[in-house]
XYZ file of C-alpha atoms in Angstrom:
690
model
C 10.217 -9.071 16.526
C 13.740 -7.568 16.169
C 15.123 -6.488 13.349
C 18.810 -7.967 12.359
C 21.206 -5.933 10.605
C 21.144 -8.103 7.561
C 17.517 -7.968 7.408
C 17.645 -4.041 7.863
C 20.418 -4.032 4.952
C 18.269 -5.679 2.825
C 15.541 -3.513 3.610
C 17.736 -0.326 3.051
C 19.180 -1.614 -0.201
C 15.280 -1.916 -2.120
C 14.159 1.482 -0.235
C 16.941 3.402 -1.236
C 16.649 3.527 -4.746
C 13.908 5.691 -4.285
C 16.428 8.341 -3.380
C 17.959 8.491 -6.815
C 16.586 10.771 -9.321
C 15.776 7.848 -11.345
C 14.379 4.588 -11.319
C 16.043 0.684 -11.976
C 13.428 -0.724 -14.021
C 13.821 -4.329 -15.358
C 11.166 -4.951 -18.276
C 8.781 -8.256 -18.403
C 7.586 -9.530 -22.281
C 3.559 -9.696 -21.389
C 2.891 -9.847 -25.422
C 2.684 -13.514 -24.689
C -0.339 -15.747 -22.708
C 1.121 -18.525 -21.052
C -1.391 -21.774 -22.679
C -3.579 -22.975 -19.940
C -3.152 -26.940 -19.783
C -6.366 -29.247 -19.204
C -8.053 -28.654 -15.665
C -6.369 -31.283 -13.199
C -8.921 -33.885 -11.095
C -8.914 -32.524 -7.171
C -9.008 -34.463 -4.509
C -9.536 -32.444 -1.177
C -8.392 -33.837 2.111
C -11.243 -34.103 4.637
C -9.729 -31.903 7.964
C -10.257 -33.392 11.252
C -11.575 -31.302 13.500
C -13.746 -31.597 17.141
C -14.338 -28.706 19.436
C -13.316 -28.259 23.171
C -16.115 -27.396 25.731
C -15.036 -23.576 25.854
C -16.210 -23.169 22.315
C -12.962 -23.554 20.732
C -13.229 -25.564 16.880
C -10.159 -27.204 16.259
C -9.273 -28.354 12.562
C -6.215 -30.596 11.703
C -4.859 -31.292 7.900
C -1.857 -34.013 8.271
C 1.033 -33.343 5.923
C 4.620 -35.232 6.315
C 6.411 -33.609 2.954
C 8.224 -31.306 5.037
C 9.371 -31.192 8.851
C 6.951 -28.275 9.026
C 4.091 -27.578 11.303
C 1.563 -24.519 11.488
C -0.971 -23.266 14.071
C -3.224 -20.781 13.311
C -5.892 -19.361 14.912
C -8.754 -17.093 13.623
C -11.115 -14.957 15.645
C -14.527 -15.057 13.612
C -15.840 -11.349 15.087
C -17.786 -9.227 13.951
C -16.638 -5.567 12.781
C -17.094 -3.375 16.059
C -17.400 0.339 15.442
C -14.401 2.131 17.347
C -15.994 5.460 17.309
C -13.438 8.226 19.525
C -11.299 5.713 20.438
C -11.100 4.469 16.806
C -7.051 2.875 16.809
C -7.631 0.349 19.663
C -7.573 -2.649 17.301
C -4.310 -1.791 15.766
C -2.871 -0.926 19.259
C -4.099 -4.009 20.284
C -2.072 -5.587 17.662
C 0.892 -4.108 18.233
C 0.931 -4.621 22.201
C 0.482 -8.569 21.726
C 3.162 -10.954 20.508
C 5.726 -9.681 23.002
C 6.165 -12.074 25.240
C 3.452 -12.838 28.282
C 2.485 -12.739 32.027
C 5.531 -15.335 32.237
C 7.480 -15.003 29.657
C 9.267 -11.253 29.250
C 9.405 -10.336 25.991
C 13.634 -10.105 25.067
C 13.040 -13.721 26.308
C 10.396 -14.644 23.995
C 12.036 -13.194 20.968
C 15.227 -14.955 22.079
C 14.247 -18.158 21.895
C 11.482 -17.568 19.296
C 14.988 -16.471 17.491
C 17.063 -19.380 18.602
C 14.063 -22.173 17.318
C 13.850 -20.357 14.090
C 10.261 -20.300 14.974
C 8.025 -17.625 13.858
C 5.208 -16.322 15.857
C 2.400 -13.493 15.118
C -0.287 -12.585 16.714
C -2.740 -9.192 16.376
C -6.384 -8.420 17.543
C -8.002 -11.354 15.584
C -5.695 -13.560 14.680
C -2.482 -15.680 15.794
C -0.153 -17.606 13.930
C 2.911 -20.231 14.795
C 4.873 -21.756 12.657
C 8.027 -24.134 12.866
C 10.131 -27.083 12.149
C 8.545 -30.176 14.188
C 11.477 -30.421 16.526
C 10.520 -27.163 17.705
C 6.388 -27.230 16.897
C 5.102 -28.091 20.750
C 7.719 -25.408 21.913
C 6.387 -22.806 19.717
C 2.451 -23.775 20.409
C 2.933 -23.385 23.987
C 4.802 -19.986 23.263
C 1.901 -18.956 21.107
C -1.162 -20.183 22.919
C 0.728 -18.445 26.346
C 1.202 -15.152 24.295
C -1.952 -14.958 22.742
C -4.380 -16.190 26.143
C -1.905 -13.960 28.710
C -0.897 -11.098 27.342
C 1.377 -8.763 28.988
C -0.276 -5.309 28.521
C 2.168 -3.085 30.397
C 1.893 0.798 30.464
C 5.193 1.689 28.940
C 4.526 -0.813 25.701
C 1.456 0.675 25.809
C 2.961 4.454 25.576
C 5.472 3.245 23.304
C 3.123 1.686 20.925
C 0.744 4.301 21.090
C 3.453 6.981 20.322
C 4.715 4.971 17.626
C 0.938 4.734 15.387
C 0.642 8.694 16.217
C 4.326 9.036 14.770
C 3.153 7.026 12.118
C -0.145 8.720 11.544
C 1.940 12.344 11.085
C 4.215 10.639 8.919
C 1.269 9.929 6.350
C -0.677 12.971 6.404
C 1.382 14.203 3.041
C 0.364 10.907 1.697
C -1.579 10.960 -1.735
C -2.763 7.160 -1.226
C -3.402 6.880 2.230
C -5.620 10.090 2.045
C -7.565 8.285 -1.379
C -7.898 4.992 0.205
C -9.002 6.615 3.807
C -12.109 8.718 1.849
C -12.552 6.265 -0.446
C -13.836 4.057 1.983
C -15.272 6.822 4.268
C -17.877 7.597 1.427
C -18.481 3.679 0.567
C -19.599 3.170 4.085
C -20.521 6.031 6.183
C -18.400 7.318 8.971
C -20.962 5.368 11.323
C -19.401 1.700 9.580
C -16.756 -0.083 10.912
C -15.397 0.005 7.905
C -15.741 3.555 7.071
C -13.778 5.483 10.289
C -10.663 5.953 10.004
C -7.439 6.345 12.683
C -6.608 9.962 13.943
C -3.908 11.116 16.774
C -7.110 12.795 18.129
C -8.728 9.290 18.516
C -5.485 7.288 19.571
C -4.587 9.835 22.161
C -8.242 8.651 23.528
C -7.164 5.207 23.766
C -5.957 4.103 27.510
C -4.024 1.106 28.380
C -7.708 -0.109 30.273
C -9.742 0.109 26.827
C -7.185 -1.590 25.556
C -7.378 -4.650 28.416
C -10.872 -4.200 27.763
C -10.772 -4.443 23.780
C -8.934 -7.698 24.413
C -11.400 -9.394 27.312
C -14.431 -8.534 25.327
C -12.850 -9.648 21.450
C -10.011 -12.674 22.121
C -12.115 -15.117 23.185
C -12.354 -19.009 22.153
C -15.786 -19.460 21.936
C -15.922 -17.762 18.613
C -12.239 -18.531 17.752
C -10.922 -21.291 15.349
C -7.813 -23.289 15.793
C -6.362 -24.602 12.170
C -3.432 -26.806 12.068
C -1.380 -28.748 9.367
C 1.874 -29.827 8.796
C 4.331 -32.755 10.149
C 2.417 -34.039 13.033
C -0.143 -36.394 14.007
C -3.759 -35.984 14.890
C -3.259 -37.185 18.647
C -0.554 -35.136 19.215
C -2.576 -32.436 18.225
C -5.402 -33.155 20.624
C -2.948 -33.642 23.680
C -1.519 -29.776 22.418
C -4.357 -28.495 22.174
C -5.981 -29.566 25.541
C -2.985 -28.571 27.689
C -2.617 -24.959 26.040
C -5.944 -24.026 25.052
C -8.502 -25.610 27.506
C -8.510 -23.692 30.754
C -9.120 -20.337 28.285
C -12.499 -19.035 29.209
C -15.169 -18.273 26.923
C -17.225 -14.981 26.827
C -19.975 -13.258 24.836
C -17.758 -11.160 22.010
C -18.644 -7.424 21.777
C -20.510 -6.303 18.461
C -21.712 -3.197 17.390
C -24.527 -2.301 15.070
C -23.714 -2.159 11.511
C -25.417 0.204 8.988
C -27.306 -0.323 6.029
C -25.001 0.893 2.678
C -26.137 1.983 -0.328
C -24.825 3.594 -3.158
C -25.683 7.573 -4.541
C -28.605 8.160 -6.722
C -26.458 8.384 -10.157
C -22.920 8.160 -10.763
C -20.983 11.161 -8.926
C -17.091 12.608 -8.871
C -16.084 12.808 -5.512
C -12.732 15.556 -5.598
C -10.238 14.608 -2.905
C -7.705 17.426 -2.883
C -4.395 16.756 -1.820
C -1.935 19.960 -2.968
C 1.370 17.589 -3.293
C 0.236 15.218 -5.738
C 2.503 14.499 -8.072
C -0.121 11.850 -10.158
C -3.832 10.840 -9.586
C -5.124 8.073 -7.651
C -8.531 7.420 -9.904
C -11.238 4.927 -8.837
C -14.809 3.800 -9.640
C -16.339 2.461 -6.760
C -19.997 1.007 -5.294
C -21.311 -1.403 -2.567
C -22.992 -4.794 -3.377
C -24.234 -7.449 -1.343
C -21.999 -10.492 -2.337
C -21.027 -13.922 0.010
C -18.999 -16.472 -1.028
C -21.996 -18.656 -0.706
C -24.177 -16.968 -3.322
C -24.314 -18.872 -6.809
C -22.795 -15.692 -8.269
C -20.068 -15.685 -6.644
C -17.971 -17.714 -9.246
C -19.283 -15.951 -12.461
C -18.185 -12.728 -10.251
C -14.633 -13.865 -10.127
C -14.617 -14.445 -13.483
C -16.290 -11.321 -14.259
C -13.583 -9.454 -12.233
C -10.452 -11.547 -13.935
C -11.222 -10.703 -16.817
C -12.047 -6.648 -16.365
C -9.112 -6.223 -14.261
C -7.643 -9.455 -12.749
C -4.031 -8.377 -13.863
C -1.988 -8.050 -16.561
C -3.686 -9.543 -19.006
C -7.283 -8.025 -17.923
C -8.477 -5.399 -20.149
C -8.572 -2.502 -17.575
C -4.379 -3.402 -17.895
C -3.735 -3.902 -21.613
C -6.558 -0.106 -22.412
C -4.907 2.198 -19.493
C -1.315 0.620 -19.656
C -0.381 -0.913 -23.088
C -2.488 0.930 -25.302
C -2.783 4.418 -23.773
C 0.307 4.168 -21.210
C -1.641 6.069 -18.674
C -0.240 4.136 -16.164
C 2.021 1.790 -14.617
C -1.278 -0.686 -14.355
C -4.691 -0.624 -13.617
C -7.365 -3.478 -11.791
C -10.050 -3.813 -10.246
C -11.808 -5.825 -7.279
C -14.754 -7.244 -5.558
C -14.978 -8.387 -2.004
C -17.623 -10.714 0.025
C -18.805 -10.349 3.083
C -21.856 -12.553 4.952
C -22.294 -9.881 7.143
C -22.209 -6.443 5.272
C -21.687 -4.705 2.045
C -18.255 -5.287 0.022
C -17.054 -3.232 -2.737
C -16.525 -3.464 -6.250
C -13.280 -0.907 -6.835
C -11.900 -0.587 -10.541
C -8.704 2.117 -10.068
C -5.696 3.626 -11.519
C -2.642 5.648 -10.858
C -2.153 8.016 -13.558
C -0.100 11.287 -14.606
C -2.132 14.598 -13.785
C -2.513 15.518 -17.443
C -4.475 12.081 -18.469
C -6.555 12.070 -15.031
C -9.747 12.868 -17.103
C -9.207 10.522 -19.871
C -8.247 7.785 -17.455
C -11.952 7.914 -15.384
C -13.303 7.919 -18.849
C -11.605 4.842 -20.236
C -11.924 3.173 -16.297
C -15.983 4.025 -16.786
C -16.097 2.876 -20.637
C -14.523 -0.542 -19.972
C -16.472 -1.018 -16.624
C -19.949 -0.622 -18.998
C -18.108 -2.912 -21.569
C -18.436 -5.903 -19.762
C -21.900 -5.069 -18.663
C -23.472 -4.495 -22.454
C -20.856 -7.081 -24.335
C -20.549 -10.627 -24.326
C -16.842 -11.410 -23.487
C -15.157 -13.476 -25.857
C -14.601 -17.258 -24.911
C -10.810 -17.026 -24.841
C -11.029 -14.506 -22.341
C -13.066 -16.547 -20.024
C -10.827 -19.389 -20.789
C -8.015 -17.804 -19.654
C -9.401 -16.647 -16.246
C -10.503 -20.166 -15.536
C -7.251 -21.293 -16.324
C -5.450 -18.615 -13.797
C -8.338 -19.319 -10.969
C -7.716 -23.607 -11.563
C -3.648 -22.980 -11.509
C -3.694 -20.464 -8.376
C -6.585 -23.078 -6.494
C -4.323 -26.215 -7.729
C -0.933 -24.555 -6.296
C -2.403 -23.459 -3.183
C -3.318 -27.514 -2.455
C -0.158 -28.229 -1.798
C -0.118 -25.841 1.011
C -1.387 -27.884 4.180
C -2.357 -25.196 6.000
C -5.043 -23.862 3.161
C -6.758 -27.160 3.170
C -7.740 -26.980 6.971
C -8.734 -23.341 6.199
C -11.026 -24.816 3.213
C -13.017 -26.379 6.873
C -12.894 -22.786 8.438
C -14.385 -20.851 5.485
C -17.494 -23.458 5.242
C -17.798 -23.607 8.863
C -18.075 -19.531 9.116
C -19.154 -18.813 5.634
C -22.138 -21.153 5.600
C -20.981 -23.021 2.586
C -21.984 -26.133 0.875
C -19.865 -28.881 2.575
C -18.612 -29.945 -0.981
C -17.725 -26.203 -1.994
C -13.838 -26.696 -2.591
C -14.692 -30.299 -4.016
C -16.759 -28.964 -6.539
C -14.400 -26.005 -7.094
C -13.462 -26.395 -10.531
C -16.125 -27.703 -11.636
C -18.265 -24.502 -10.686
C -15.388 -22.681 -11.940
C -15.768 -24.282 -15.615
C -19.156 -24.438 -15.889
C -19.325 -20.496 -15.557
C -20.555 -19.290 -18.991
C -19.974 -15.695 -21.104
C -23.970 -15.507 -20.463
C -23.411 -15.518 -16.869
C -20.125 -12.937 -16.802
C -22.259 -10.249 -18.304
C -25.328 -10.936 -16.294
C -23.219 -10.440 -12.877
C -21.306 -7.405 -14.324
C -24.482 -5.788 -14.763
C -25.950 -6.976 -11.456
C -22.546 -6.278 -9.449
C -20.446 -3.776 -11.007
C -22.767 -0.868 -10.445
C -21.063 1.976 -12.800
C -24.669 3.951 -13.321
C -24.894 4.661 -9.435
C -20.959 4.726 -8.816
C -18.872 7.077 -7.122
C -15.783 8.122 -9.297
C -13.473 8.779 -6.557
C -10.413 11.201 -7.401
C -7.315 12.201 -5.215
C -4.729 14.288 -6.829
C -4.278 17.956 -7.430
C -7.157 20.183 -8.055
C -5.543 22.987 -9.506
C -4.333 20.993 -11.968
C -7.048 18.292 -12.913
C -10.192 20.159 -12.146
C -10.824 21.734 -15.513
C -10.745 18.776 -17.208
C -12.116 16.392 -15.144
C -15.101 18.855 -14.562
C -15.768 18.203 -18.382
C -16.257 14.285 -18.011
C -19.465 12.928 -19.273
C -22.036 9.920 -18.910
C -24.690 8.699 -20.549
C -24.480 12.246 -22.416
C -24.423 14.725 -18.973
C -21.211 16.130 -17.180
C -21.086 14.205 -13.708
C -21.695 16.234 -10.938
C -18.490 16.692 -8.508
C -18.388 16.853 -4.823
C -15.103 18.633 -3.377
C -13.766 16.646 0.252
C -10.179 17.146 2.058
C -7.933 14.462 2.936
C -10.266 13.242 5.742
C -13.261 13.511 3.857
C -14.878 17.043 4.902
C -16.840 19.077 2.181
C -14.449 21.717 0.937
C -15.257 24.534 -1.896
C -13.748 23.550 -5.045
C -9.975 24.387 -5.243
C -8.880 27.483 -6.748
C -5.276 29.032 -8.203
C -4.189 31.990 -6.328
C -3.222 34.571 -8.405
C -0.100 35.226 -9.548
C 1.435 39.272 -9.628
C 1.879 40.922 -12.741
C 5.638 40.225 -14.199
C 6.093 37.246 -12.240
C 7.534 34.175 -14.324
C 8.880 31.076 -14.167
C 12.135 32.918 -15.535
C 11.826 35.452 -12.880
C 11.436 32.764 -9.829
C 14.211 30.589 -10.977
C 16.369 33.373 -11.582
C 15.538 34.794 -7.782
C 16.431 31.339 -6.040
C 19.986 31.436 -7.676
C 20.569 34.934 -6.734
C 19.229 34.001 -3.074
C 21.621 31.163 -3.075
C 24.688 33.672 -4.158
C 26.006 30.972 -6.760
C 28.382 32.970 -9.287
C 28.412 30.855 -12.439
C 31.977 32.983 -13.002
C 33.015 31.398 -9.575
C 31.935 28.050 -9.149
C 32.157 25.380 -11.559
C 31.045 22.678 -9.210
C 29.483 22.273 -5.785
C 29.355 19.312 -3.285
C 26.887 18.898 -0.387
C 27.123 15.948 1.610
C 23.630 15.328 4.039
C 23.898 12.820 7.111
C 20.814 11.140 8.682
C 19.619 7.827 10.189
C 17.406 5.187 9.042
C 16.456 2.134 10.590
C 19.137 1.883 13.090
C 21.542 3.068 10.692
C 23.960 5.832 9.310
C 23.013 7.356 5.446
C 25.237 9.646 4.364
C 24.503 10.797 0.820
C 27.358 12.822 -1.269
C 26.119 15.071 -3.749
C 28.066 16.493 -6.981
C 26.729 19.318 -9.322
C 28.145 20.914 -12.218
C 27.432 21.727 -16.379
C 28.831 18.441 -16.786
C 28.065 15.892 -14.507
C 25.528 15.299 -11.716
C 26.437 12.596 -9.652
C 24.569 11.382 -6.035
C 26.467 8.437 -3.657
C 24.468 6.942 -1.131
C 26.451 4.967 2.088
C 24.895 3.136 4.528
C 26.757 2.480 7.746
C 29.985 3.621 5.673
C 29.287 1.285 2.847
C 28.872 2.839 -0.639
C 25.373 1.450 -1.311
C 23.815 3.091 -4.976
C 25.783 5.342 -7.036
C 23.824 7.514 -9.280
C 25.713 9.489 -12.540
C 24.204 12.020 -15.535
C 26.627 13.299 -17.741
C 26.081 15.114 -21.226
C 26.995 11.400 -22.078
C 25.395 8.629 -20.259
C 22.903 8.415 -17.250
C 23.720 5.254 -15.481
C 22.843 3.816 -11.554
C 25.471 1.596 -10.175
C 24.978 -0.852 -7.347
C 27.967 -2.651 -6.715
C 29.817 -3.728 -10.175
C 26.340 -3.942 -11.798
C 25.633 -0.905 -13.623
C 22.145 0.156 -15.403
C 22.001 2.364 -18.101
C 19.120 4.687 -18.435
C 16.661 4.682 -21.166
C 17.386 7.930 -23.469
C 14.378 9.547 -22.646
C 15.104 9.841 -19.528
C 18.497 10.624 -20.386
C 17.352 13.954 -22.594
C 15.149 15.002 -19.217
C 18.009 14.491 -16.650
C 20.489 16.823 -18.634
C 18.434 19.321 -18.637
C 19.640 20.115 -14.844
C 23.474 19.970 -15.747
C 24.606 22.836 -13.514
C 25.972 23.768 -10.485
C 22.472 24.401 -9.392
C 19.323 22.540 -11.272
C 17.446 26.007 -11.215
C 20.330 27.343 -13.685
C 20.254 24.378 -16.081
C 16.224 24.348 -15.770
C 16.260 28.134 -16.729
C 18.641 27.755 -19.772
C 16.863 24.925 -20.894
C 13.409 27.734 -21.489
C 11.273 24.951 -21.379
C 10.019 26.147 -17.408
C 6.521 27.200 -16.839
C 4.972 28.844 -13.804
C 1.945 27.130 -12.988
C 0.666 29.466 -10.211
C 0.798 29.321 -6.612
C 0.194 26.610 -4.209
C 0.661 26.453 -0.119
C 3.216 23.925 0.972
C 3.769 23.339 4.611
C 1.878 26.337 5.761
C 3.199 28.676 2.487
C 2.214 30.165 -0.468
C 4.702 28.530 -3.042
C 5.658 29.170 -7.146
C 5.343 26.074 -8.943
C 7.244 25.813 -11.670
C 6.802 23.313 -13.929
C 8.954 21.381 -16.981
C 7.191 18.995 -18.747
C 9.401 15.888 -20.204
C 9.146 12.830 -22.193
C 10.605 10.548 -19.744
C 11.227 12.895 -16.336
C 8.840 15.587 -15.325
C 10.413 18.324 -13.053
C 8.320 20.343 -10.522
C 9.844 22.736 -7.829
C 8.176 24.841 -5.145
C 9.869 27.953 -4.138
C 8.343 30.661 -1.216
C 6.620 33.434 -2.846
C 8.684 35.673 -0.033
C 11.970 34.339 0.357
C 12.259 32.932 -3.083
C 14.059 30.005 -1.918
C 13.269 26.202 -2.594
C 10.974 24.265 -0.252
C 9.936 21.516 -2.361
C 11.051 19.416 -5.643
C 8.871 16.446 -7.183
C 10.122 14.128 -10.144
C 7.782 12.160 -11.821
C 9.869 9.430 -13.708
C 8.190 7.547 -17.109
C 9.787 4.705 -16.974
C 7.885 2.284 -20.315
C 4.889 3.146 -18.472
C 5.907 2.560 -14.959
C 5.324 5.723 -12.779
C 7.419 6.689 -9.732
C 7.548 9.688 -7.838
C 10.019 11.236 -5.851
C 9.414 14.664 -3.325
C 12.305 16.375 -1.454
C 11.350 18.801 1.203
C 13.995 21.750 2.333
C 13.936 24.174 4.694
C 16.598 25.233 7.702
C 18.551 27.740 5.195
C 21.802 29.185 6.678
C 24.857 29.876 4.562
C 27.310 27.481 3.993
C 30.701 28.250 2.371
C 29.590 31.445 1.393
C 26.230 30.287 -0.387
C 22.674 30.275 1.001
C 21.645 26.315 1.023
C 19.183 24.416 2.488
C 20.541 22.646 6.297
C 17.849 19.944 5.886
C 16.224 18.003 3.350
C 12.973 15.534 4.425
C 11.404 12.829 2.210
C 9.010 10.109 2.636
C 10.878 6.417 2.349
C 8.702 3.618 3.058
C 6.305 4.977 5.122
C 8.355 6.684 7.225
C 9.527 10.642 6.898
C 13.606 10.750 7.024
C 15.373 14.017 7.497
C 19.063 14.461 5.869
C 20.891 17.282 7.872
C 23.553 19.247 5.608
C 27.152 18.648 6.727
C 29.947 20.073 4.412
C 29.614 21.969 1.947
C 32.220 22.549 -0.669
C 33.337 24.762 -3.639
C 35.366 23.753 -6.220
C 36.008 20.528 -4.791
C 39.039 18.349 -5.756
C 38.566 15.514 -7.744
C-alpha cells in the first residue's frame, strides 16, 4: 500500500528519537499484579463450513456487532527448502497484492484507498477487510489479485533490488545476525527453518522461478478461506463460488524435512559481531510439541511462569533484581511437521554477558527441579484465560478455531474445553513438562556479541561443575578461530588517541568557543536536516523533517532534556551527569578532560583497524573508534541505561575534508528503522552568532 504523508510523518516521529543522544522513556509500575477474576463460562460458536470442488475449504462465522467483514485465505503448505534460491518466498510475497492481470497496480491501490479497505497478500496467505457496503468489491479484488497475480519483470527487478538493499543494510545488525545463526545452529542449513537468505541467493532467482514457486504453492486444494463479520452465510456462498470456484487445484510442492537433534551436552556457541555494544543471549534447544499433544496446556503454563512476561521469573530476575537488561523472556513453539524451539533470551550489557548466561540457565534449572508456587500458576492461568476471552470478541478468530481443528488434527471440542484444560494444569504438571521440553542439559547457549569484550569472562561460565565448551562463528554461522584483540603499540593511550583526533581536526580551543554543523539527507521520501551546536556550555541538536522542527535535545551544565513541540522531558540525573562529559567544541575534548576514557584495544571497523576508546558511565557509556592510520573518528556508539531499558545509538563517520578551516566528517551514517541513512555535511560555522 502507498504511504501517505501523514503516515510517513508519524513513523518518522517515532523513529527519529533514536537520532538523539538520549531516549525519552516513560516509567511503568509493574509492582502490582492485577487480581484475577473468576474463569468465565465460554460458549464457542460453531462456524459454518463447506468445501468447493477444487478443494478450497470455507469457514464462516456471522457477527452483526459492527458493519465490518473480513476474509482470510490461509495456505496450509508444508515448509520447503529453497536452497541456492533462498528468498523466493519473500520475493513472491512482495510481488503479490500489486494489482492483477485485470487491474493495474496504481488503479488497484487507488480503489482500495477510496473504499477504506485493507488487502494484503503473501506467498502463504491473503487478507481482506472492509465496511460491509464495500465487501463484495473488496473480496473480488483480493481474490483476483491472489489467483491472477500480475507478475511482471519490472516489478520483479524492483523488489529484488529492494530485498538485496535490505539484506546489505542489515549486515551490521547484531539482532539480525543472532536470529540467523540461532536458527541455523538449531535446525541445520538443510532444513527449511535453518536456511537463510543472502544477496547471492537472491541474485540466483529469476522471474520464472517466482512464477513456478507460486504455481506449485498457491493452490486451493490445500487452502482455507475464513470469513467473519456483518454478512450472512448465503451471501458468502454466492461470493465464494463467484470468485474462487474457477481456481484450479494442483499438487503442492514440498521437500524432505531432516530430523533435528540437540548437542550431546550443553555448549556455548559464540557469534562474533565486532560492532556489538551489547550481547544477545539465547539458551535454546529443540523439541517436538504439537498443539494436539496432551502436554500442550501444561507447557503453556510452564513457559508463562518462566518467561511469559513482566511478571515471569526471567524478567523479575534479570531486569527487576539484577538490572542486566530491559527484559528477559522465554518461548516455545508447536509444530505438527517438525521440531520446534524452546528459547530463553535477553539483550544485555557486555560486562554482564556471562552473568546473564548463568542466571538464565539457573532459572531454567529451577523450574525443572522445584515445584512452582500455586500463586504463580494461578496468575499464569488468569493471563491465558483473559487473552482467550478477549479473542472471542473477534468473529474471524472464532472461524480460525475451525481452521486449526482441521489442520492441527485437534479434538473437535478443543476450544470449547480450552479453559477447563488450562485450569486442570497442576504444579506437578508444570515441573514434569519443564523437565521434558525445557532441555537445559543438551542446550545451545548462543551468545552474539563483541568477542574481545566478553569472551574472557564467558569462558569461565560453568554448568554442573564443568566449564562449558565454546564454539566460535561469524555472522553467517561459519566456524572461525577465537576472536583476539590486536596488539596496541607501546606509547599509545586513550589520551594520545583523543589528542591526535583533536589535533587532526585543527580545533584550537583558544580561538573556537562554539561550532555549528548542519547535516542534510532524506528518509522515507522526506528531507531531514540535523543542526548540531557544540560548546563547553551547551550541546544542542535540532532535527527537522520536511522543513518542520520535530525534535530538540539540549545538554547543559544545569540540565538535559528533549523537546517535542511544547512538550519537554527532563532526563534523569545519572544520564545528565554522563552527558555533561561531552560538553565541549568537540566531544573528545570533554572526554579527555574527564580522564575517564580507556583504550580497549584495536578492532576492525568497515575493513580498517581502529582504536577503541571507551568512557564507562552509569547512565550513558560512550565508545568511539579512531582510524589507526589517520587518527580520525570513524564510529561512535552510546549505550543509554534508563531504569534498566537499554538503548544503543551508533553512527559512522567518513569523507573527511576541510570545512571552514577544520577537518570534519562530510558524511555521517546510521541505521534508522532497519534502513541505512546517510546525511551529508551542508554547513560548518565557527563561533556562530546566537
